[in-house]
Amino acid sequence: MTTASAPGKLMLLGEHAVVYGQPCLVTAVDLRYFVTIERTDDEYVQVIAPDLVGSTEARNVPVREIGKQFIKETAYVEAVIAEFYDKYGVSTGLRVSTRGPAKSYGLGSSSAVSAATVMALAKEFGLVLSNKEMFDIAYASVLKIQRGKASGFDVASAIYGGLLYYRTGGTQIDSIQTTQLPIVIGYSGTKVGTVSLVEQVATLQKRHSEVIDTVYNTIGRLVEAAKHSLSEQDWHQFGELMNINQGFLDALGVNTAKLSSLIYSARDAGAFGAKLSGAGGGDCMFAITDSASRDSVIEAIQNAGGMVLDLEVNAGGVRIE
Ligand code: MEV
């Protein structure tokens, strides 16, 4: 029996543009998901995922059917198993159980579960895989579920951990060394599916291709500049670039009034910068602030109706427990 765990993620800069070849910056967050895998003698993959499904009832899928029939909640676990079985010619029965935080806040439960599943499988079947090999398996399976519309930044974050500069498909995955980010994370309380937001932005791009391509390019440039400010730990400059990025996300149509209210409250309370994180439409925002303004920024986000999440960033990547 093997258990592996992987962290959630927080997109710092570059969301949406990353799907179209631009770089992004992402940090792993200490919201860990655990996957336990045990080989069995029967011909079923049994998945018990109370945190994902909301019940302790097991889902039984015949090994030969794995990856062919999904339910939304356990799709990522099963897709990784299917990808792994296919690649390594395995057809063994399995018992798989997952454990995670009660709420994911849009901080990457699917990617964390995918990363933990691939590492637990590799260990259980005696394979030593590099981070990139695990990434390739998990990313291929995520792509199948998300209809080809995923950059994979969240999978890379769950596997490598820390702070990453990332390009779509894992063509570039660079670790950035920095001290802890002076960050405050706020949850807006609402959620829209990532795939539908990515499709919404793709539709906008089709209608205004030159304009939106320019937006993507500019986001790419500001990510490069922000990478530099991260290495210099120039939080003032990093904050300014976050604010510019937020303006472009608004232009892409993925901001909401609630997120805006949290973001402007944080800025008014003295944050260097504040922006939404991820696909938009809800979920989280974050602010970068010096220690003098930290308490006021937290209070401002709470007063605007946000829930401040006390999470460590720069968390460790996937590991065997
Ligand atoms: C979603 O968290 C981030 C997006 O850029 C999608 C992706 O990168 O796969 C919108």
PDB file of N, CA and C in Angstrom, residues 26-114:
ATOM      1  N   VAL A  26       3.466  30.584 -10.989  1.00  0.00           N
ATOM      2  CA  VAL A  26       2.534  29.875 -10.103  1.00  0.00           C
ATOM      3  C   VAL A  26       3.278  29.435  -8.839  1.00  0.00           C
ATOM      4  N   THR A  27       2.569  29.444  -7.712  1.00  0.00           N
ATOM      5  CA  THR A  27       3.168  28.907  -6.490  1.00  0.00           C
ATOM      6  C   THR A  27       2.307  27.757  -5.968  1.00  0.00           C
ATOM      7  N   ALA A  28       2.965  26.757  -5.390  1.00  0.00           N
ATOM      8  CA  ALA A  28       2.229  25.661  -4.748  1.00  0.00           C
ATOM      9  C   ALA A  28       1.767  26.146  -3.375  1.00  0.00           C
ATOM     10  N   VAL A  29       0.557  25.741  -2.967  1.00  0.00           N
ATOM     11  CA  VAL A  29       0.053  26.127  -1.638  1.00  0.00           C
ATOM     12  C   VAL A  29      -0.172  24.884  -0.783  1.00  0.00           C
ATOM     13  N   ASP A  30       0.000  25.100   0.507  1.00  0.00           N
ATOM     14  CA  ASP A  30      -0.025  23.956   1.412  1.00  0.00           C
ATOM     15  C   ASP A  30      -1.452  23.508   1.739  1.00  0.00           C
ATOM     16  N   LEU A  31      -2.175  23.124   0.709  1.00  0.00           N
ATOM     17  CA  LEU A  31      -3.519  22.571   0.856  1.00  0.00           C
ATOM     18  C   LEU A  31      -3.377  21.192   0.215  1.00  0.00           C
ATOM     19  N   ARG A  32      -2.995  20.189   1.025  1.00  0.00           N
ATOM     20  CA  ARG A  32      -2.539  18.930   0.428  1.00  0.00           C
ATOM     21  C   ARG A  32      -3.665  17.909   0.263  1.00  0.00           C
ATOM     22  N   TYR A  33      -3.531  17.136  -0.812  1.00  0.00           N
ATOM     23  CA  TYR A  33      -4.458  16.041  -1.119  1.00  0.00           C
ATOM     24  C   TYR A  33      -3.672  14.733  -1.083  1.00  0.00           C
ATOM     25  N   PHE A  34      -4.280  13.697  -0.497  1.00  0.00           N
ATOM     26  CA  PHE A  34      -3.600  12.411  -0.291  1.00  0.00           C
ATOM     27  C   PHE A  34      -4.296  11.330  -1.124  1.00  0.00           C
ATOM     28  N   VAL A  35      -3.494  10.486  -1.736  1.00  0.00           N
ATOM     29  CA  VAL A  35      -4.058   9.349  -2.489  1.00  0.00           C
ATOM     30  C   VAL A  35      -3.341   8.082  -2.027  1.00  0.00           C
ATOM     31  N   THR A  36      -4.139   7.092  -1.601  1.00  0.00           N
ATOM     32  CA  THR A  36      -3.576   5.805  -1.173  1.00  0.00           C
ATOM     33  C   THR A  36      -3.960   4.741  -2.192  1.00  0.00           C
ATOM     34  N   ILE A  37      -2.957   3.957  -2.599  1.00  0.00           N
ATOM     35  CA  ILE A  37      -3.193   2.933  -3.623  1.00  0.00           C
ATOM     36  C   ILE A  37      -2.725   1.579  -3.118  1.00  0.00           C
ATOM     37  N   GLU A  38      -3.581   0.594  -3.342  1.00  0.00           N
ATOM     38  CA  GLU A  38      -3.272  -0.776  -2.900  1.00  0.00           C
ATOM     39  C   GLU A  38      -3.647  -1.722  -4.044  1.00  0.00           C
ATOM     40  N   ARG A  39      -2.757  -2.661  -4.334  1.00  0.00           N
ATOM     41  CA  ARG A  39      -3.097  -3.610  -5.397  1.00  0.00           C
ATOM     42  C   ARG A  39      -4.048  -4.681  -4.864  1.00  0.00           C
ATOM     43  N   THR A  40      -4.967  -5.166  -5.702  1.00  0.00           N
ATOM     44  CA  THR A  40      -5.903  -6.212  -5.270  1.00  0.00           C
ATOM     45  C   THR A  40      -5.838  -7.385  -6.257  1.00  0.00           C
ATOM     46  N   ASP A  41      -6.533  -8.482  -5.882  1.00  0.00           N
ATOM     47  CA  ASP A  41      -6.500  -9.664  -6.753  1.00  0.00           C
ATOM     48  C   ASP A  41      -7.670  -9.696  -7.734  1.00  0.00           C
ATOM     49  N   ASP A  42      -8.587  -8.731  -7.613  1.00  0.00           N
ATOM     50  CA  ASP A  42      -9.737  -8.804  -8.524  1.00  0.00           C
ATOM     51  C   ASP A  42      -9.504  -7.941  -9.777  1.00  0.00           C
ATOM     52  N   GLU A  43     -10.594  -7.789 -10.566  1.00  0.00           N
ATOM     53  CA  GLU A  43     -10.426  -7.093 -11.849  1.00  0.00           C
ATOM     54  C   GLU A  43     -11.083  -5.728 -11.851  1.00  0.00           C
ATOM     55  N   TYR A  44     -11.081  -5.124 -10.665  1.00  0.00           N
ATOM     56  CA  TYR A  44     -11.735  -3.817 -10.563  1.00  0.00           C
ATOM     57  C   TYR A  44     -10.791  -2.760 -10.029  1.00  0.00           C
ATOM     58  N   VAL A  45     -11.063  -1.532 -10.452  1.00  0.00           N
ATOM     59  CA  VAL A  45     -10.452  -0.383  -9.790  1.00  0.00           C
ATOM     60  C   VAL A  45     -11.548   0.175  -8.893  1.00  0.00           C
ATOM     61  N   GLN A  46     -11.266   0.120  -7.587  1.00  0.00           N
ATOM     62  CA  GLN A  46     -12.263   0.572  -6.617  1.00  0.00           C
ATOM     63  C   GLN A  46     -11.805   1.938  -6.096  1.00  0.00           C
ATOM     64  N   VAL A  47     -12.638   2.959  -6.265  1.00  0.00           N
ATOM     65  CA  VAL A  47     -12.224   4.308  -5.850  1.00  0.00           C
ATOM     66  C   VAL A  47     -13.128   4.780  -4.715  1.00  0.00           C
ATOM     67  N   ILE A  48     -12.497   5.124  -3.618  1.00  0.00           N
ATOM     68  CA  ILE A  48     -13.246   5.664  -2.481  1.00  0.00           C
ATOM     69  C   ILE A  48     -12.724   7.079  -2.256  1.00  0.00           C
ATOM     70  N   ALA A  49     -13.583   8.060  -2.528  1.00  0.00           N
ATOM     71  CA  ALA A  49     -13.114   9.451  -2.511  1.00  0.00           C
ATOM     72  C   ALA A  49     -14.131  10.346  -1.806  1.00  0.00           C
ATOM     73  N   PRO A  50     -14.275  10.175  -0.473  1.00  0.00           N
ATOM     74  CA  PRO A  50     -15.317  10.933   0.231  1.00  0.00           C
ATOM     75  C   PRO A  50     -15.177  12.438   0.082  1.00  0.00           C
ATOM     76  N   ASP A  51     -13.930  12.925   0.029  1.00  0.00           N
ATOM     77  CA  ASP A  51     -13.719  14.376  -0.091  1.00  0.00           C
ATOM     78  C   ASP A  51     -14.153  14.893  -1.463  1.00  0.00           C
ATOM     79  N   LEU A  52     -14.070  14.051  -2.489  1.00  0.00           N
ATOM     80  CA  LEU A  52     -14.429  14.483  -3.836  1.00  0.00           C
ATOM     81  C   LEU A  52     -15.896  14.193  -4.147  1.00  0.00           C
ATOM     82  N   VAL A  53     -16.357  12.996  -3.731  1.00  0.00           N
ATOM     83  CA  VAL A  53     -17.702  12.533  -4.102  1.00  0.00           C
ATOM     84  C   VAL A  53     -18.754  12.981  -3.078  1.00  0.00           C
ATOM     85  N   GLY A  54     -18.310  13.173  -1.836  1.00  0.00           N
ATOM     86  CA  GLY A  54     -19.260  13.553  -0.782  1.00  0.00           C
ATOM     87  C   GLY A  54     -19.920  12.338  -0.147  1.00  0.00           C
ATOM     88  N   SER A  55     -19.427  11.118  -0.440  1.00  0.00           N
ATOM     89  CA  SER A  55     -19.937   9.915   0.217  1.00  0.00           C
ATOM     90  C   SER A  55     -18.809   8.885   0.287  1.00  0.00           C
ATOM     91  N   THR A  56     -18.931   7.964   1.244  1.00  0.00           N
ATOM     92  CA  THR A  56     -17.865   6.969   1.417  1.00  0.00           C
ATOM     93  C   THR A  56     -18.094   5.730   0.557  1.00  0.00           C
ATOM     94  N   GLU A  57     -19.157   5.782  -0.240  1.00  0.00           N
ATOM     95  CA  GLU A  57     -19.477   4.644  -1.109  1.00  0.00           C
ATOM     96  C   GLU A  57     -18.373   4.447  -2.161  1.00  0.00           C
ATOM     97  N   ALA A  58     -17.992   3.184  -2.373  1.00  0.00           N
ATOM     98  CA  ALA A  58     -16.926   2.916  -3.345  1.00  0.00           C
ATOM     99  C   ALA A  58     -17.493   2.908  -4.768  1.00  0.00           C
ATOM    100  N   ARG A  59     -16.675   3.383  -5.691  1.00  0.00           N
ATOM    101  CA  ARG A  59     -17.034   3.300  -7.110  1.00  0.00           C
ATOM    102  C   ARG A  59     -16.177   2.197  -7.709  1.00  0.00           C
ATOM    103  N   ASN A  60     -16.821   1.205  -8.347  1.00  0.00           N
ATOM    104  CA  ASN A  60     -16.093   0.070  -8.914  1.00  0.00           C
ATOM    105  C   ASN A  60     -16.112   0.127 -10.435  1.00  0.00           C
ATOM    106  N   VAL A  61     -14.930   0.178 -11.021  1.00  0.00           N
ATOM    107  CA  VAL A  61     -14.845   0.207 -12.481  1.00  0.00           C
ATOM    108  C   VAL A  61     -13.989  -0.983 -12.924  1.00  0.00           C
ATOM    109  N   PRO A  62     -14.496  -1.837 -13.840  1.00  0.00           N
ATOM    110  CA  PRO A  62     -13.659  -2.933 -14.326  1.00  0.00           C
ATOM    111  C   PRO A  62     -12.358  -2.369 -14.918  1.00  0.00           C
ATOM    112  N   VAL A  63     -11.242  -3.029 -14.670  1.00  0.00           N
ATOM    113  CA  VAL A  63      -9.942  -2.523 -15.142  1.00  0.00           C
ATOM    114  C   VAL A  63      -9.985  -2.194 -16.640  1.00  0.00           C
ATOM    115  N   ARG A  64     -10.639  -3.072 -17.437  1.00  0.00           N
ATOM    116  CA  ARG A  64     -10.624  -2.822 -18.892  1.00  0.00           C
ATOM    117  C   ARG A  64     -11.458  -1.602 -19.280  1.00  0.00           C
ATOM    118  N   GLU A  65     -12.299  -1.139 -18.337  1.00  0.00           N
ATOM    119  CA  GLU A  65     -13.158   0.029 -18.620  1.00  0.00           C
ATOM    120  C   GLU A  65     -12.571   1.321 -18.067  1.00  0.00           C
ATOM    121  N   ILE A  66     -11.459   1.214 -17.349  1.00  0.00           N
ATOM    122  CA  ILE A  66     -10.942   2.395 -16.665  1.00  0.00           C
ATOM    123  C   ILE A  66     -10.552   3.481 -17.686  1.00  0.00           C
ATOM    124  N   GLY A  67     -10.990   4.679 -17.403  1.00  0.00           N
ATOM    125  CA  GLY A  67     -10.692   5.791 -18.312  1.00  0.00           C
ATOM    126  C   GLY A  67     -11.729   5.935 -19.405  1.00  0.00           C
ATOM    127  N   LYS A  68     -12.633   4.932 -19.545  1.00  0.00           N
ATOM    128  CA  LYS A  68     -13.626   5.004 -20.628  1.00  0.00           C
ATOM    129  C   LYS A  68     -14.931   5.590 -20.117  1.00  0.00           C
ATOM    130  N   GLN A  69     -15.240   5.334 -18.841  1.00  0.00           N
ATOM    131  CA  GLN A  69     -16.469   5.884 -18.268  1.00  0.00           C
ATOM    132  C   GLN A  69     -16.092   6.685 -17.024  1.00  0.00           C
ATOM    133  N   PHE A  70     -16.538   7.920 -16.997  1.00  0.00           N
ATOM    134  CA  PHE A  70     -16.170   8.810 -15.888  1.00  0.00           C
ATOM    135  C   PHE A  70     -17.382   9.253 -15.101  1.00  0.00           C
ATOM    136  N   ILE A  71     -17.179   9.533 -13.819  1.00  0.00           N
ATOM    137  CA  ILE A  71     -18.083  10.484 -13.180  1.00  0.00           C
ATOM    138  C   ILE A  71     -17.181  11.669 -12.857  1.00  0.00           C
ATOM    139  N   LYS A  72     -17.779  12.853 -12.845  1.00  0.00           N
ATOM    140  CA  LYS A  72     -16.999  14.086 -12.727  1.00  0.00           C
ATOM    141  C   LYS A  72     -16.039  14.045 -11.526  1.00  0.00           C
ATOM    142  N   GLU A  73     -16.546  13.594 -10.397  1.00  0.00           N
ATOM    143  CA  GLU A  73     -15.806  13.721  -9.142  1.00  0.00           C
ATOM    144  C   GLU A  73     -14.504  12.917  -9.111  1.00  0.00           C
ATOM    145  N   THR A  74     -14.528  11.735  -9.718  1.00  0.00           N
ATOM    146  CA  THR A  74     -13.330  10.892  -9.643  1.00  0.00           C
ATOM    147  C   THR A  74     -12.605  10.798 -10.988  1.00  0.00           C
ATOM    148  N   ALA A  75     -13.020  11.646 -11.915  1.00  0.00           N
ATOM    149  CA  ALA A  75     -12.492  11.564 -13.285  1.00  0.00           C
ATOM    150  C   ALA A  75     -10.965  11.676 -13.321  1.00  0.00           C
ATOM    151  N   TYR A  76     -10.405  12.583 -12.525  1.00  0.00           N
ATOM    152  CA  TYR A  76      -8.958  12.827 -12.606  1.00  0.00           C
ATOM    153  C   TYR A  76      -8.163  11.614 -12.112  1.00  0.00           C
ATOM    154  N   VAL A  77      -8.630  11.006 -11.019  1.00  0.00           N
ATOM    155  CA  VAL A  77      -7.958   9.818 -10.496  1.00  0.00           C
ATOM    156  C   VAL A  77      -7.982   8.717 -11.556  1.00  0.00           C
ATOM    157  N   GLU A  78      -9.170   8.488 -12.111  1.00  0.00           N
ATOM    158  CA  GLU A  78      -9.324   7.375 -13.050  1.00  0.00           C
ATOM    159  C   GLU A  78      -8.579   7.635 -14.363  1.00  0.00           C
ATOM    160  N   ALA A  79      -8.562   8.892 -14.789  1.00  0.00           N
ATOM    161  CA  ALA A  79      -7.852   9.204 -16.044  1.00  0.00           C
ATOM    162  C   ALA A  79      -6.343   8.978 -15.885  1.00  0.00           C
ATOM    163  N   VAL A  80      -5.808   9.304 -14.716  1.00  0.00           N
ATOM    164  CA  VAL A  80      -4.373   9.070 -14.495  1.00  0.00           C
ATOM    165  C   VAL A  80      -4.089   7.561 -14.467  1.00  0.00           C
ATOM    166  N   ILE A  81      -4.950   6.801 -13.805  1.00  0.00           N
ATOM    167  CA  ILE A  81      -4.748   5.347 -13.767  1.00  0.00           C
ATOM    168  C   ILE A  81      -4.778   4.783 -15.197  1.00  0.00           C
ATOM    169  N   ALA A  82      -5.760   5.244 -15.986  1.00  0.00           N
ATOM    170  CA  ALA A  82      -5.882   4.761 -17.367  1.00  0.00           C
ATOM    171  C   ALA A  82      -4.619   5.078 -18.161  1.00  0.00           C
ATOM    172  N   GLU A  83      -4.122   6.299 -18.016  1.00  0.00           N
ATOM    173  CA  GLU A  83      -2.930   6.734 -18.749  1.00  0.00           C
ATOM    174  C   GLU A  83      -1.709   5.897 -18.334  1.00  0.00           C
ATOM    175  N   PHE A  84      -1.587   5.695 -17.021  1.00  0.00           N
ATOM    176  CA  PHE A  84      -0.453   4.941 -16.475  1.00  0.00           C
ATOM    177  C   PHE A  84      -0.534   3.475 -16.932  1.00  0.00           C
ATOM    178  N   TYR A  85      -1.725   2.869 -16.833  1.00  0.00           N
ATOM    179  CA  TYR A  85      -1.906   1.467 -17.214  1.00  0.00           C
ATOM    180  C   TYR A  85      -1.589   1.272 -18.696  1.00  0.00           C
ATOM    181  N   ASP A  86      -2.048   2.230 -19.483  1.00  0.00           N
ATOM    182  CA  ASP A  86      -1.829   2.172 -20.915  1.00  0.00           C
ATOM    183  C   ASP A  86      -0.325   2.245 -21.225  1.00  0.00           C
ATOM    184  N   LYS A  87       0.335   3.187 -20.587  1.00  0.00           N
ATOM    185  CA  LYS A  87       1.760   3.416 -20.877  1.00  0.00           C
ATOM    186  C   LYS A  87       2.640   2.253 -20.428  1.00  0.00           C
ATOM    187  N   TYR A  88       2.312   1.683 -19.268  1.00  0.00           N
ATOM    188  CA  TYR A  88       3.186   0.628 -18.722  1.00  0.00           C
ATOM    189  C   TYR A  88       2.591  -0.777 -18.843  1.00  0.00           C
ATOM    190  N   GLY A  89       1.483  -0.903 -19.577  1.00  0.00           N
ATOM    191  CA  GLY A  89       0.897  -2.215 -19.834  1.00  0.00           C
ATOM    192  C   GLY A  89       0.471  -2.946 -18.570  1.00  0.00           C
ATOM    193  N   VAL A  90      -0.131  -2.207 -17.631  1.00  0.00           N
ATOM    194  CA  VAL A  90      -0.579  -2.808 -16.367  1.00  0.00           C
ATOM    195  C   VAL A  90      -2.077  -3.124 -16.466  1.00  0.00           C
ATOM    196  N   SER A  91      -2.522  -4.205 -15.809  1.00  0.00           N
ATOM    197  CA  SER A  91      -3.970  -4.493 -15.798  1.00  0.00           C
ATOM    198  C   SER A  91      -4.389  -5.083 -14.444  1.00  0.00           C
ATOM    199  N   THR A  92      -3.777  -4.591 -13.394  1.00  0.00           N
ATOM    200  CA  THR A  92      -4.028  -5.116 -12.046  1.00  0.00           C
ATOM    201  C   THR A  92      -5.222  -4.414 -11.393  1.00  0.00           C
ATOM    202  N   GLY A  93      -5.957  -5.152 -10.537  1.00  0.00           N
ATOM    203  CA  GLY A  93      -7.023  -4.522  -9.746  1.00  0.00           C
ATOM    204  C   GLY A  93      -6.406  -3.593  -8.703  1.00  0.00           C
ATOM    205  N   LEU A  94      -7.148  -2.568  -8.328  1.00  0.00           N
ATOM    206  CA  LEU A  94      -6.621  -1.575  -7.375  1.00  0.00           C
ATOM    207  C   LEU A  94      -7.699  -1.144  -6.396  1.00  0.00           C
ATOM    208  N   ARG A  95      -7.262  -0.787  -5.199  1.00  0.00           N
ATOM    209  CA  ARG A  95      -8.146  -0.038  -4.292  1.00  0.00           C
ATOM    210  C   ARG A  95      -7.499   1.330  -4.108  1.00  0.00           C
ATOM    211  N   VAL A  96      -8.253   2.376  -4.407  1.00  0.00           N
ATOM    212  CA  VAL A  96      -7.702   3.742  -4.346  1.00  0.00           C
ATOM    213  C   VAL A  96      -8.557   4.562  -3.401  1.00  0.00           C
ATOM    214  N   SER A  97      -7.931   5.227  -2.460  1.00  0.00           N
ATOM    215  CA  SER A  97      -8.725   6.145  -1.641  1.00  0.00           C
ATOM    216  C   SER A  97      -8.065   7.510  -1.588  1.00  0.00           C
ATOM    217  N   THR A  98      -8.903   8.544  -1.543  1.00  0.00           N
ATOM    218  CA  THR A  98      -8.368   9.910  -1.523  1.00  0.00           C
ATOM    219  C   THR A  98      -8.826  10.612  -0.248  1.00  0.00           C
ATOM    220  N   ARG A  99      -8.023  11.562   0.153  1.00  0.00           N
ATOM    221  CA  ARG A  99      -8.343  12.345   1.353  1.00  0.00           C
ATOM    222  C   ARG A  99      -7.849  13.763   1.095  1.00  0.00           C
ATOM    223  N   GLY A 100      -8.693  14.730   1.418  1.00  0.00           N
ATOM    224  CA  GLY A 100      -8.261  16.113   1.186  1.00  0.00           C
ATOM    225  C   GLY A 100      -9.046  17.072   2.035  1.00  0.00           C
ATOM    226  N   PRO A 101      -8.740  18.361   1.930  1.00  0.00           N
ATOM    227  CA  PRO A 101      -9.456  19.360   2.706  1.00  0.00           C
ATOM    228  C   PRO A 101     -10.936  19.375   2.334  1.00  0.00           C
ATOM    229  N   ALA A 102     -11.782  19.792   3.253  1.00  0.00           N
ATOM    230  CA  ALA A 102     -13.231  19.790   3.004  1.00  0.00           C
ATOM    231  C   ALA A 102     -13.577  20.719   1.835  1.00  0.00           C
ATOM    232  N   LYS A 103     -12.830  21.793   1.692  1.00  0.00           N
ATOM    233  CA  LYS A 103     -13.125  22.745   0.613  1.00  0.00           C
ATOM    234  C   LYS A 103     -11.844  23.017  -0.168  1.00  0.00           C
ATOM    235  N   SER A 104     -11.977  23.184  -1.516  1.00  0.00           N
ATOM    236  CA  SER A 104     -10.743  23.357  -2.305  1.00  0.00           C
ATOM    237  C   SER A 104     -10.498  24.809  -2.710  1.00  0.00           C
ATOM    238  N   TYR A 105     -11.493  25.674  -2.617  1.00  0.00           N
ATOM    239  CA  TYR A 105     -11.386  27.115  -2.930  1.00  0.00           C
ATOM    240  C   TYR A 105     -10.849  27.367  -4.345  1.00  0.00           C
ATOM    241  N   GLY A 106     -10.988  26.394  -5.218  1.00  0.00           N
ATOM    242  CA  GLY A 106     -10.466  26.560  -6.584  1.00  0.00           C
ATOM    243  C   GLY A 106      -8.954  26.548  -6.621  1.00  0.00           C
ATOM    244  N   LEU A 107      -8.334  25.966  -5.593  1.00  0.00           N
ATOM    245  CA  LEU A 107      -6.868  26.013  -5.528  1.00  0.00           C
ATOM    246  C   LEU A 107      -6.215  24.702  -5.989  1.00  0.00           C
ATOM    247  N   GLY A 108      -6.848  24.029  -6.935  1.00  0.00           N
ATOM    248  CA  GLY A 108      -6.131  22.939  -7.593  1.00  0.00           C
ATOM    249  C   GLY A 108      -6.308  21.557  -7.003  1.00  0.00           C
ATOM    250  N   SER A 109      -7.545  21.197  -6.603  1.00  0.00           N
ATOM    251  CA  SER A 109      -7.750  19.844  -6.074  1.00  0.00           C
ATOM    252  C   SER A 109      -7.529  18.796  -7.168  1.00  0.00           C
ATOM    253  N   SER A 110      -7.978  19.070  -8.402  1.00  0.00           N
ATOM    254  CA  SER A 110      -7.860  18.061  -9.468  1.00  0.00           C
ATOM    255  C   SER A 110      -6.400  17.783  -9.803  1.00  0.00           C
ATOM    256  N   SER A 111      -5.612  18.866  -9.918  1.00  0.00           N
ATOM    257  CA  SER A 111      -4.204  18.662 -10.270  1.00  0.00           C
ATOM    258  C   SER A 111      -3.448  17.986  -9.131  1.00  0.00           C
ATOM    259  N   ALA A 112      -3.794  18.344  -7.887  1.00  0.00           N
ATOM    260  CA  ALA A 112      -3.108  17.730  -6.741  1.00  0.00           C
ATOM    261  C   ALA A 112      -3.418  16.229  -6.684  1.00  0.00           C
ATOM    262  N   VAL A 113      -4.698  15.897  -6.898  1.00  0.00           N
ATOM    263  CA  VAL A 113      -5.104  14.486  -6.866  1.00  0.00           C
ATOM    264  C   VAL A 113      -4.433  13.722  -8.023  1.00  0.00           C
ATOM    265  N   SER A 114      -4.340  14.362  -9.182  1.00  0.00           N
ATOM    266  CA  SER A 114      -3.687  13.706 -10.332  1.00  0.00           C
ATOM    267  C   SER A 114      -2.222  13.440 -10.030  1.00  0.00           C
TER     268      SER A 114
END
